[in-house]
XYZ file of C-alpha atoms in Angstrom:
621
model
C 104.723 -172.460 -29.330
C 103.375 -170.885 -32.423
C 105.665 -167.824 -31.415
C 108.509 -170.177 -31.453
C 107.622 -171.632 -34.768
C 107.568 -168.082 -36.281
C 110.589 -167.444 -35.059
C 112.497 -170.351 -36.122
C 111.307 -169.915 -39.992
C 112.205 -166.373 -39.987
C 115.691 -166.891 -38.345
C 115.915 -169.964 -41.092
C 115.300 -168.183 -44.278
C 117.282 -164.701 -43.567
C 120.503 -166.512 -44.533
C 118.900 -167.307 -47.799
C 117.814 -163.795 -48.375
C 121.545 -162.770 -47.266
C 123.081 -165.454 -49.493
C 121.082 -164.182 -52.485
C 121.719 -160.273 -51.738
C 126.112 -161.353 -51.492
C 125.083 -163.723 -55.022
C 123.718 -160.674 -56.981
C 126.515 -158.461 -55.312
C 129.023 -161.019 -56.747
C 127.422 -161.071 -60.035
C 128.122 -157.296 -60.640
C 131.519 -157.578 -59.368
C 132.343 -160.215 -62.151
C 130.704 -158.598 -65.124
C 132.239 -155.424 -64.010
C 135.807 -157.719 -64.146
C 134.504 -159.968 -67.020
C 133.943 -156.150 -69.069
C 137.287 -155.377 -68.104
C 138.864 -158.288 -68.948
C 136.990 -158.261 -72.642
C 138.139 -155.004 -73.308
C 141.543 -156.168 -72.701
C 141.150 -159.167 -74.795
C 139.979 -156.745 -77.333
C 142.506 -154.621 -77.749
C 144.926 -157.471 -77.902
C 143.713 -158.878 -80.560
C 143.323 -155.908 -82.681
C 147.155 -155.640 -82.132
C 147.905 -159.187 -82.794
C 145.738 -158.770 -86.123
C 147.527 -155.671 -86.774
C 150.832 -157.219 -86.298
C 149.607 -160.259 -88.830
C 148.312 -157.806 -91.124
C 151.322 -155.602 -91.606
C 153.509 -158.990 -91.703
C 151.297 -159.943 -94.420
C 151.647 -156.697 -96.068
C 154.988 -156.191 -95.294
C 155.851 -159.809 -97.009
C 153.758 -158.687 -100.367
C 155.632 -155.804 -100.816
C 158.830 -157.046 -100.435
C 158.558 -159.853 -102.919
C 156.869 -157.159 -105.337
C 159.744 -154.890 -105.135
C 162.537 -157.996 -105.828
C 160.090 -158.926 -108.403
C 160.397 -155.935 -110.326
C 164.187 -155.905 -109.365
C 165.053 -159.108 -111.152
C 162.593 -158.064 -114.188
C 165.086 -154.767 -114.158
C 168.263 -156.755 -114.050
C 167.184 -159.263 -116.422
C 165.868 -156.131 -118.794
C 169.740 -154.463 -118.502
C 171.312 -157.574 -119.315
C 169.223 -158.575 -122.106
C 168.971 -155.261 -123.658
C 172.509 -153.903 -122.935
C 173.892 -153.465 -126.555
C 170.180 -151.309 -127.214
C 171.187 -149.095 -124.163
C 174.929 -148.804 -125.682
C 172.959 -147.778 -128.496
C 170.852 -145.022 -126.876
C 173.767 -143.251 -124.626
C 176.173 -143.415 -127.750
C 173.898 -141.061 -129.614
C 172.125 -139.634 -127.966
C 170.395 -137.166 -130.680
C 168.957 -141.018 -132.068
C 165.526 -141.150 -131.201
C 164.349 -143.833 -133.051
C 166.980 -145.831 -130.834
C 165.388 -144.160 -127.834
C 161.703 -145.123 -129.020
C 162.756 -148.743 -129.898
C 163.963 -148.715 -125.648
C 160.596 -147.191 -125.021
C 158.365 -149.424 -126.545
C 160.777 -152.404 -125.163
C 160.407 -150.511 -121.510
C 156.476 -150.544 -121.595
C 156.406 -154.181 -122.424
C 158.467 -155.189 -119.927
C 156.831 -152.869 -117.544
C 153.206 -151.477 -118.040
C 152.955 -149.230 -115.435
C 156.318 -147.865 -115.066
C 157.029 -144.117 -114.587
C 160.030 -143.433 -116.708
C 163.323 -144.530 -117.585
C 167.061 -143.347 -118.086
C 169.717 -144.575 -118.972
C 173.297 -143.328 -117.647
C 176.667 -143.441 -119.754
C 180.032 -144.093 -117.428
C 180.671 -140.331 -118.367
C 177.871 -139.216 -116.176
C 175.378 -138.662 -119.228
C 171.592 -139.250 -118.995
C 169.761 -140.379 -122.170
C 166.959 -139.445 -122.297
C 167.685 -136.171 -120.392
C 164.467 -134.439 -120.605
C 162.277 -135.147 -117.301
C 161.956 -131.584 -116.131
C 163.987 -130.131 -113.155
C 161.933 -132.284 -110.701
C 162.368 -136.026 -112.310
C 165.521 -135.441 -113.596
C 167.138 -134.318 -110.433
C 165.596 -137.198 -108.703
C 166.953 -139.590 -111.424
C 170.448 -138.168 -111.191
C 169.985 -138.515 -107.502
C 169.362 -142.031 -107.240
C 171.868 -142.756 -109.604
C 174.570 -140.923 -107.321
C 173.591 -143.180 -104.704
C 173.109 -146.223 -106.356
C 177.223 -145.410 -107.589
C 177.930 -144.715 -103.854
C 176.655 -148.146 -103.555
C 179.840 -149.467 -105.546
C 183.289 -151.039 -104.885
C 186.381 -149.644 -105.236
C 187.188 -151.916 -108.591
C 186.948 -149.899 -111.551
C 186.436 -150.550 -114.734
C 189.927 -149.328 -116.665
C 188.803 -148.058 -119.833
C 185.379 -146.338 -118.764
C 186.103 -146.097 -115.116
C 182.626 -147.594 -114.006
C 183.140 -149.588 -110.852
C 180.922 -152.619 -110.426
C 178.280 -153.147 -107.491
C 178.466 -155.086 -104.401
C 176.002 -152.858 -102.693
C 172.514 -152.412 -102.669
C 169.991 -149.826 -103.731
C 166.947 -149.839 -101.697
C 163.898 -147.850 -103.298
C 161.909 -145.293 -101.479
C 159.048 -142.908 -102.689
C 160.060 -139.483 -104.115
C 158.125 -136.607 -102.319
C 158.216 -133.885 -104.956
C 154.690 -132.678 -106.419
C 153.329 -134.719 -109.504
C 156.718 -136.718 -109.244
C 155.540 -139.425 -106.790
C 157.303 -142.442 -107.937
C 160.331 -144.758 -106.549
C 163.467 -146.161 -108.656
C 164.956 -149.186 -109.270
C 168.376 -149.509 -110.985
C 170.817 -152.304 -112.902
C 173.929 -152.409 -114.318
C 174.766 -153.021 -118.046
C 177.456 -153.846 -119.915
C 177.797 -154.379 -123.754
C 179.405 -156.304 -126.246
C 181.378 -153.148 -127.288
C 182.783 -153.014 -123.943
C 180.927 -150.152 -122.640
C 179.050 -150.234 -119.286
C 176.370 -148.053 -117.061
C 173.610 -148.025 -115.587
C 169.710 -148.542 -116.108
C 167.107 -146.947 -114.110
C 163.514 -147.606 -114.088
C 160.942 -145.476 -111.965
C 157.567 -146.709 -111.126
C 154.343 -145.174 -109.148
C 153.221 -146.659 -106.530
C 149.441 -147.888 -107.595
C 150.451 -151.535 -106.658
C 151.864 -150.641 -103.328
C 148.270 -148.956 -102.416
C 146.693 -151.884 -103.460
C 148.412 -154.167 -101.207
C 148.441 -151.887 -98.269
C 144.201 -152.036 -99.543
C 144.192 -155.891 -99.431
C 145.759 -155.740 -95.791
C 144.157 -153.280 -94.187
C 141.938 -153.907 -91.070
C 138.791 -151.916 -90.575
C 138.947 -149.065 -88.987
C 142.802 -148.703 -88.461
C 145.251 -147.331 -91.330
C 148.111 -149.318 -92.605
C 150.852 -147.300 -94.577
C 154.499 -147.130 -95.559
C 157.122 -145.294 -93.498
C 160.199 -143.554 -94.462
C 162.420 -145.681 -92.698
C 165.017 -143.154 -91.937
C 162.707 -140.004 -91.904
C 160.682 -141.660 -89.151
C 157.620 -139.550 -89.513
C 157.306 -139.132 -93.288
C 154.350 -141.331 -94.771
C 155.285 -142.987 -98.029
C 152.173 -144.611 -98.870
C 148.493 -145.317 -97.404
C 145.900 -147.867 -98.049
C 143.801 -144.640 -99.130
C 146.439 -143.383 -102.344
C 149.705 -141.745 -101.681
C 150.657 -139.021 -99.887
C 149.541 -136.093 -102.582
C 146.087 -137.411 -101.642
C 146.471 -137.902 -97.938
C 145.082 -134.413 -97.283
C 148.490 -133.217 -95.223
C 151.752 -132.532 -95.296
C 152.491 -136.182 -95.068
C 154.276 -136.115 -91.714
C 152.801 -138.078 -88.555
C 152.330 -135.795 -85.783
C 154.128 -136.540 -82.610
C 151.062 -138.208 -80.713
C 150.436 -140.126 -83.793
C 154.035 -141.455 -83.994
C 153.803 -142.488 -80.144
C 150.647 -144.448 -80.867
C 151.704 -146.825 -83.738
C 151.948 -150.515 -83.247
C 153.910 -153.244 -85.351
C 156.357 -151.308 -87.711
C 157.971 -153.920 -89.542
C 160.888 -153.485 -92.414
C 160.004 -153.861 -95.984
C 163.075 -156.060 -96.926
C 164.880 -154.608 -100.060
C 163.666 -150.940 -99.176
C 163.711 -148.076 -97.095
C 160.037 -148.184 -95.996
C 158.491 -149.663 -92.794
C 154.832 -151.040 -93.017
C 153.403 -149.844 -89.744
C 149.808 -149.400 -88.921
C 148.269 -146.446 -86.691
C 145.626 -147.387 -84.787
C 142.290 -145.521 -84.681
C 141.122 -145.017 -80.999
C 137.626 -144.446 -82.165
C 137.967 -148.400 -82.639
C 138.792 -149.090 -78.994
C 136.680 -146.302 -77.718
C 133.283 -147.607 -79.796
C 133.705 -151.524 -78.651
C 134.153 -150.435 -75.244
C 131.273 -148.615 -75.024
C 129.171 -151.309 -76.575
C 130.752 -153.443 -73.951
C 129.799 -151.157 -71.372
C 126.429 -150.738 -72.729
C 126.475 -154.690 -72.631
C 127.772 -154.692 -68.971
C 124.899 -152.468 -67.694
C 122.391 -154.468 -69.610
C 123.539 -157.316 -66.977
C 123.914 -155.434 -64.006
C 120.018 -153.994 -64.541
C 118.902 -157.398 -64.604
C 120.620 -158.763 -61.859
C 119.509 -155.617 -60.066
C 115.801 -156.241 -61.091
C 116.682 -159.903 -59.738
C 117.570 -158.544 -56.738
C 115.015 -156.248 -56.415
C 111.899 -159.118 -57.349
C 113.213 -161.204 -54.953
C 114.115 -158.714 -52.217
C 110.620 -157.898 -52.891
C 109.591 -161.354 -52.892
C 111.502 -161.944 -50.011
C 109.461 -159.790 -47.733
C 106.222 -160.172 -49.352
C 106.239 -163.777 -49.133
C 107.385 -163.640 -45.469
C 104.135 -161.472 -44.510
C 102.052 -163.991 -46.648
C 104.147 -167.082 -44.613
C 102.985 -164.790 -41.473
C 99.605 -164.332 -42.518
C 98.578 -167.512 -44.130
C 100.598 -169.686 -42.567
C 98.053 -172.198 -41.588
C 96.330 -172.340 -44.757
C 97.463 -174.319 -47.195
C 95.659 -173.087 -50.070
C 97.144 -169.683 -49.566
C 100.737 -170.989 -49.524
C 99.834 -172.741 -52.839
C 98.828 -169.510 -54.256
C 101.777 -167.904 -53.577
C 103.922 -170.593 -54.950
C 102.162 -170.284 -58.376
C 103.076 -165.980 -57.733
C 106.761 -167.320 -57.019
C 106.395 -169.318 -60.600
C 104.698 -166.991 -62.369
C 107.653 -164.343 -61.180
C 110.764 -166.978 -62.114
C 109.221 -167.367 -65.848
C 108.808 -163.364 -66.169
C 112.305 -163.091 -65.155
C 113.745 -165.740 -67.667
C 111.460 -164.265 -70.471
C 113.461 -160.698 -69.761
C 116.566 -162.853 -70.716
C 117.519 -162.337 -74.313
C 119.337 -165.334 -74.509
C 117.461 -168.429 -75.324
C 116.493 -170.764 -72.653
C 114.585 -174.286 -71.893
C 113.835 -177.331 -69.723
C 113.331 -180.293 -71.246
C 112.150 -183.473 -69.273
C 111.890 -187.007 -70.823
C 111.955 -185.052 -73.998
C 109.109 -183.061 -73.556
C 109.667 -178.890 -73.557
C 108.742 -177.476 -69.695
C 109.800 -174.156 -69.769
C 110.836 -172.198 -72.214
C 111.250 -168.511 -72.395
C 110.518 -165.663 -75.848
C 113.983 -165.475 -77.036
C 114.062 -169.477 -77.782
C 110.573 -169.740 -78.918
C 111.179 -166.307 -81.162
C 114.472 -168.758 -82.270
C 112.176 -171.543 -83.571
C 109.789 -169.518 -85.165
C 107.341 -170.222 -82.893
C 104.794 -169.064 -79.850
C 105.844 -170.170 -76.105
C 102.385 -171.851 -76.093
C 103.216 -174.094 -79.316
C 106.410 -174.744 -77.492
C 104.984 -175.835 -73.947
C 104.460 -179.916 -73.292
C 105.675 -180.802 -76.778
C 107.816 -183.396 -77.383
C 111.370 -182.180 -78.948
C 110.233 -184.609 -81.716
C 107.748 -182.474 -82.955
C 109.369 -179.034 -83.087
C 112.917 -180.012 -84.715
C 111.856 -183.002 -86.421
C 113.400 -186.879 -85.748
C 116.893 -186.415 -86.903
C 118.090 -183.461 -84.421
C 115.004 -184.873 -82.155
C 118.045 -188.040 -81.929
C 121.035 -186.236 -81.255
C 118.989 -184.450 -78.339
C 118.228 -187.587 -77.088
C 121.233 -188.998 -76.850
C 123.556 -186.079 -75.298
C 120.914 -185.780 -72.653
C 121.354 -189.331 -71.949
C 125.004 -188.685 -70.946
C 123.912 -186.055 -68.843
C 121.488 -187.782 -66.758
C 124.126 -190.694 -66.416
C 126.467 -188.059 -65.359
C 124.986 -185.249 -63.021
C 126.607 -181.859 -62.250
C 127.886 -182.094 -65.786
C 127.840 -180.160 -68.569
C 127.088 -180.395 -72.098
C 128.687 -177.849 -74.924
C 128.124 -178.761 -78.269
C 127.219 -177.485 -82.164
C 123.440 -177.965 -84.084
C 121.665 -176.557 -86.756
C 118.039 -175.606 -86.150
C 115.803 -174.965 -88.586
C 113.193 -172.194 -87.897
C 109.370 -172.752 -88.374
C 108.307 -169.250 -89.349
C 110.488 -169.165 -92.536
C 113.718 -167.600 -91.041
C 115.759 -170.743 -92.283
C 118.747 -173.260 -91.091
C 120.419 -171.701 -88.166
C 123.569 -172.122 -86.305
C 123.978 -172.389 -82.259
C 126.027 -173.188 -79.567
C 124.454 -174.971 -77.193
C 125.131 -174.904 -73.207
C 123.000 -178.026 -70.805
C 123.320 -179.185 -67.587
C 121.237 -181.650 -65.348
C 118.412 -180.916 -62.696
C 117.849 -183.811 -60.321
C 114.037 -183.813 -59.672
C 112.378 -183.608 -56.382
C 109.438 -185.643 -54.634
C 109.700 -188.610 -57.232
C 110.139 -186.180 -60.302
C 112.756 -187.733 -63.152
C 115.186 -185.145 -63.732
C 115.325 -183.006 -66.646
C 117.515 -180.993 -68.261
C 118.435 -177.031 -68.572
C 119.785 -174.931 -71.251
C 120.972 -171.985 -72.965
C 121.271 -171.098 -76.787
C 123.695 -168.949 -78.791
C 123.066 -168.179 -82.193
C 126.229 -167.795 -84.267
C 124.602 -168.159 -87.825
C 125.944 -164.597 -88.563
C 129.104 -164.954 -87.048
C 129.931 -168.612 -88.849
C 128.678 -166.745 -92.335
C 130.959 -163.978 -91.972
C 134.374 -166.123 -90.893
C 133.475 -167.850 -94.267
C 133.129 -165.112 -96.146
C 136.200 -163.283 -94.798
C 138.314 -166.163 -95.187
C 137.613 -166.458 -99.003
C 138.153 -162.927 -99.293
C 141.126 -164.056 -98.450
C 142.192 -166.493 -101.027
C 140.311 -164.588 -104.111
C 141.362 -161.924 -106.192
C 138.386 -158.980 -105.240
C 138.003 -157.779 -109.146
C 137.787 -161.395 -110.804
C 136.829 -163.572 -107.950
C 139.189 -166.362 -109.389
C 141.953 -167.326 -107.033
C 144.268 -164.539 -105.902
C 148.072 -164.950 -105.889
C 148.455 -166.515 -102.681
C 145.765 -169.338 -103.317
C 147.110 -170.279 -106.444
C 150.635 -170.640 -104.998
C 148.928 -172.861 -102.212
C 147.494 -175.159 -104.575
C 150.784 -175.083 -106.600
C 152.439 -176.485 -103.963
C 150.009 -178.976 -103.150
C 149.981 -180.364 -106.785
C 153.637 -179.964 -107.068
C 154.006 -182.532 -103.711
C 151.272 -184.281 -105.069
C 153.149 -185.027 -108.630
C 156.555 -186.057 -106.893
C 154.816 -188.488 -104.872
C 152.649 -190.565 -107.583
C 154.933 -189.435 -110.082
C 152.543 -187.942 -112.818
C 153.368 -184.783 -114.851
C 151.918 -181.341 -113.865
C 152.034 -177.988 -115.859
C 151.498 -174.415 -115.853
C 150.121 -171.701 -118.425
C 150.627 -168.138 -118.293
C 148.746 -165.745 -119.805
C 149.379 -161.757 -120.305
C 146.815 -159.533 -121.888
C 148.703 -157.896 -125.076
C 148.786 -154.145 -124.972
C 146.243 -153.691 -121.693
C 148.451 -150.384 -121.531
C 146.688 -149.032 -124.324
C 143.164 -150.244 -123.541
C 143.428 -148.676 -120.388
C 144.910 -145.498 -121.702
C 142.325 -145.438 -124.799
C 139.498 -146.655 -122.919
C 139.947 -145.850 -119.182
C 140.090 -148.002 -116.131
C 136.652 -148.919 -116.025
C 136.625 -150.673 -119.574
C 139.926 -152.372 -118.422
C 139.217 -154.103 -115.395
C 135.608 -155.290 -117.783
C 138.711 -156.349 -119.844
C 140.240 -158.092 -116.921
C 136.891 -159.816 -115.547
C 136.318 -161.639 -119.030
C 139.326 -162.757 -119.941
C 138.969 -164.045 -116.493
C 135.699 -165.983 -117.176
C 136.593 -167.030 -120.423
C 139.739 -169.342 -118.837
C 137.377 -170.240 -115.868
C 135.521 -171.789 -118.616
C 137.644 -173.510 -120.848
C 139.638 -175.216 -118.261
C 138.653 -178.673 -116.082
C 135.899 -177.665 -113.364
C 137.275 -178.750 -110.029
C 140.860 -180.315 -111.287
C 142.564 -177.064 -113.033
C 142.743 -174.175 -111.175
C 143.030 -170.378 -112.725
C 144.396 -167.176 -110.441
C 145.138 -163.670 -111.147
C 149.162 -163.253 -110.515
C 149.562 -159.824 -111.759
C 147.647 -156.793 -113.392
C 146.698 -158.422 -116.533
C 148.403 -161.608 -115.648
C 146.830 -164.638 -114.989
C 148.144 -168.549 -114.266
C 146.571 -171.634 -115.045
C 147.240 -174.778 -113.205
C 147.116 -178.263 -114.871
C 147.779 -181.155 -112.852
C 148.364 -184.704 -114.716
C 148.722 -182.818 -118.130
C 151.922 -182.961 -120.457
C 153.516 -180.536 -122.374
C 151.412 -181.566 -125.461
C 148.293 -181.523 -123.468
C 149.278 -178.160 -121.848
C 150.045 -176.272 -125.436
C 146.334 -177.798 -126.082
C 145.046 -175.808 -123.324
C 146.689 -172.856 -123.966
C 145.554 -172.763 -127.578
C 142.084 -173.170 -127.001
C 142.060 -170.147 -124.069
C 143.970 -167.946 -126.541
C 141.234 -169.054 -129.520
C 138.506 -168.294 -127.236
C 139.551 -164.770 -125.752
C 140.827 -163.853 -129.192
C 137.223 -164.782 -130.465
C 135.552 -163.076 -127.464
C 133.891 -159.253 -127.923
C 133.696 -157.462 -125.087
C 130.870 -154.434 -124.650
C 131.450 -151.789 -121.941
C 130.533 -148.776 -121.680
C 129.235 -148.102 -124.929
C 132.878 -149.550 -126.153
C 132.842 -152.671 -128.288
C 136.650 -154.215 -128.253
C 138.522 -157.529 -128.791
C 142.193 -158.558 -127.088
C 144.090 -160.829 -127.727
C 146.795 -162.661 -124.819
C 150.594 -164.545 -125.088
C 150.989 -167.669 -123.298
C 153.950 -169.530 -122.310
C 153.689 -173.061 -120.369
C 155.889 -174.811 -118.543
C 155.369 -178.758 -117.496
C 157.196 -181.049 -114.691
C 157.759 -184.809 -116.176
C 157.321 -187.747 -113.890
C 160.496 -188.910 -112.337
C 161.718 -185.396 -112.604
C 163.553 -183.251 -109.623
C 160.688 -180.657 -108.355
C 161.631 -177.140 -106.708
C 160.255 -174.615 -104.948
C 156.886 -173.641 -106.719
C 157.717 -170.489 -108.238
C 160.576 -172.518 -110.530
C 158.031 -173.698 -112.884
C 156.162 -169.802 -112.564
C 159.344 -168.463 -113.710
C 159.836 -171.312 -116.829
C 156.548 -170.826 -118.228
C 157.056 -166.433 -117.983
C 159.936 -167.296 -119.639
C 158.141 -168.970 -122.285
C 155.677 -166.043 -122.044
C 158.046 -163.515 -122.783
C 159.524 -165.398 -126.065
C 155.516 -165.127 -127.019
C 155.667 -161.677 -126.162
C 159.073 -161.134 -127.952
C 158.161 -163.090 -131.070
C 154.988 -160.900 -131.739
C 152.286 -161.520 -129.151
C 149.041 -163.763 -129.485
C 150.645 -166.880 -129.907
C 152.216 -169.796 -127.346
C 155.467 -170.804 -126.241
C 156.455 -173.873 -124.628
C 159.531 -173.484 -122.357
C 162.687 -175.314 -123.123
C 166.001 -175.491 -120.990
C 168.595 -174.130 -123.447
């Protein structure tokens, strides 16, 4: 009989032992797929980032370039009897400085200019072989651009084409055009060209760029030729500037630059891929070691505890002993576990393994038959309470949900994720409850930190371009629908050119950063809102204000950053800015947000025009 009795618990617990052996087999089958599957995941999302990021970039640019192209056009036609000026003598270089000095107001950074008579003369013609053969160029194609209706005394025809810009590739002439037609009160018309470099194309490529992959311009019809790189342009690329074959097979999202010839197209870096998949692999074979420990404690167990069974059988202590072994080898196995874990019953902590007591700040021992109460305090003690309530009204459930824990040793408020289930208890036990922690502190930190990254301008840390559009059009709704007034102030530092070019970059963007915090702090905390829209451009936003109140404004930040000295680098200066504001009434018809940006540069530029450090208010004509 006792033969039969050994027989039938040996034959009874090999299917466990063969059940557990398939389990752990299972286990490394899915985190072999579940590794797989990541890596997959991965690399979409890089691409789908990539593809946001060059739309993003891609979008920037193109608005900069038709930016600069109205600012060219509107230059031409406001300046066209000057230009008839320059081309109809052009020995007359006061004529040609007076276009100069109009040229680097208009546009700071620009490269050069020319201007071309209907005859086919340049004024100024003295580039050098490399810019002026480029110039001439891009005239002859912007012409080629033209209709066949011809002007009849000058025999000029008139566009209804268009130019679109790309980068020139000579040497130390690394710029790209952009041209407008003119046409005078003497009758006489040509053509304006403007050339700029392409700092403020870097920058946005800079702004957009993902880490680890490189986002740059593309000749669109030369394929392979890089234009421009988040890193500088192509003179400091360290290459010829052409994509090599296996480089041109591997790039992902190329996306036209409206209004150019350039494609913004990123090439991905396989060191990216390659390094998360090995940390995923290294990840994977962390699991598979423990589930093959697992396997191998309780294969050992397995046989061990069947000789005990054999050998002790009838002794009851001795099967007691081994079940405190079997306990003793469970909690050494969760404690290898870096991820937090616990068992709480009726509120009081059973089990609980390093990596949640390390969590807490505190010892396993401090941890053991305390009540919840005591460790996190009433409050979180509560919200325990009541979502393991609904589990033990609900078993074979499962309970995912956000906390903050605060840690006892010092280490602060911390963020998890928390994942609980039910255990029904045996012999007359209650049940208690199971769980795992994830900490996502770090993660939550850096998602806030990249997202207002992206809404700030990096140099100033006042609202970038985009956020102050945003909150534009927000005010602008907000102003149509109670029907209050709303108005705008720009600002442009007066001759930054020449701090920059007397002082250097570094004392300019100290220039930049003040002027910054001196508006932060003459406006409304938390009702007006300040960005950086350009270079040395900034916009303040004034919601419920009138045109009085606006001028008000304006005054006081020119007073202020007129009276402000600014020390850097052993340099002690003072600037002054020009203002123009612009103001929506109540009952008035409200556009598209950049209407009212465009009034109040208007107003700007009759500050700029009538002598600089002063205000303007804009006024339909």
């Amino acid at each position: 009989m006792n033969g039969n009795i050994s027989h039938f618990r040996t034959v009874s617990t090999l299917p466990l032992f063969v059940v557990s052996v398939l389990a752990a087999l299972i286990a490394i089958f899915s985190i072999v797929y579940f590794a797989s599957k990541e890596i997959s995941t991965f690399k979409k999302a890089q691409y789908s980032r990539m593809e946001e990021s060059a739309a993003g970039a891609r979008n920037y640019i193109s608005e900069f370039v038709e930016q600069r192209n109205v600012l060219v056009q509107a230059f031409a036609e406001n300046h066209s009897d000057l230009l008839f000026d320059m081309i109809d003598d052009p020995n007359d270089l006061g004529t040609q400085d007076r276009v100069q000095k109009l040229v680097a107001d208009y546009f700071p950074s620009h490269f050069a200019f020319v201007a071309r008579h209907p005859n086919g003369e340049f004024v100024p013609d003295d580039f050098g072989e490399f810019v002026g053969d480029a110039c001439r160029a891009d005239m002859t194609e912007y012409s080629g651009f033209l209709s066949n209706e011809t002007n009849s005394d000058h025999g000029l025809q008139h566009s209804s084409g268009i130019y679109e810009p790309f980068i020139h590739p000579q040497p130390f002439n690394y710029h790209f055009d952009l041209t407008a037609e003119w046409s005078s009160d003497a009758g006489i018309s040509g053509l304006l060209m403007i050339s700029f470099p392409p700092n403020q194309l870097v920058k946005i490529l800079k702004a957009h760029q993902m880490t680890g992959h490189s986002l740059m311009l593309l000749r669109r019809d030369v394929p392979g030729l890089i234009e421009v790189t988040a890193n500088g342009w192509r003179e400091n690329f360290g290459r010829d500037g052409m994509l090599t074959r296996e480089e041109l097979g591997s790039l992902h999202s190329r996306l036209p630059v409206e209004g150019t010839r350039w494609d913004a197209v990123y090439l991905p870096k396989a060191a990216v891929f390659a390094d998360q998949k090995l940390k995923i692999y290294r990840l994977s074979g962390l699991a598979i070691l423990i589930v093959g420990i697992g396997l191998a404690v309780f294969t050992w167990w397995y046989f061990y505890s069947e000789a005990v069974r054999r050998q002790y059988r009838r002794d009851n202590i001795a099967l007691l002993q081994q079940s405190n072994r079997d306990r003793s080898t469970l909690e050494a196995l969760i404690d290898l576990i870096p991820m937090p874990i616990f068992r709480n019953r009726s509120g009081v902590i059973e089990l609980a393994n390093n990596a949640y007591a390390n969590l807490l700040g505190r010892s396993i021992e401090d941890l053991r038959g305390k009540h919840i109460t005591d460790i996190v305090g009433p409050e979180v003690a509560e919200q325990i309470r009541v979502v393991d309530n609904d589990l033990l009204a609900t078993p074979g459930t499962t309970k995912t949900y956000e906390q903050k824990l605060m840690s006892a040793d010092g280490g602060g408020e911390r963020d998890v994720i928390v994942y609980k289930t039910c255990m029904v208890g045996e012999d007359g036990e209650a049940p208690s409850t199971v769980g795992a922690v994830v900490d996502v502190t770090e993660e939550k930190a850096l998602r806030a930190k990249l997202e207002m990254l992206a809404m700030s301008d990096p140099l100033t840390g006042i609202a970038n371009r985009r956020k102050f559009l945003e909150g534009l059009q927000m005010e602008l709704q907000r102003s149509s629908r109670y029907e209050h007034p709303l108005s705008v102030v720009m600002l442009d530092i007066d001759h930054f050119k020449s701090v920059n070019d007397s002082y250097g970059h570094d004392v300019g963007d100290e220039v930049i950063k003040r002027v910054a915090a001196v508006i932060e702090a003459t406006i409304r905390d938390n009702i007006d809102l300040v960005g950086r829209v350009g270079g040395e451009e900034f916009a303040v936003l004034l919601p419920e204000t009138s045109a009085e109140g606006a001028f008000m404004v304006a005054e006081r930040i020119r007073e202020n950053i007129e009276n402000t000295l600014i020390v850097s680098g052993g340099q002690r200066l003072g600037v002054t800015t020009s203002a123009g504001t612009a103001t929506i009434h109540a009952h008035a018809e409200i556009g598209e947000a950049d209407q009212i940006l465009v009034k109040a540069d208007k107003a700007l530029y009759r500050s700029k025009k009538a002598g600089r450090n002063q205000t303007s208010v804009f006024k339909a004509a």
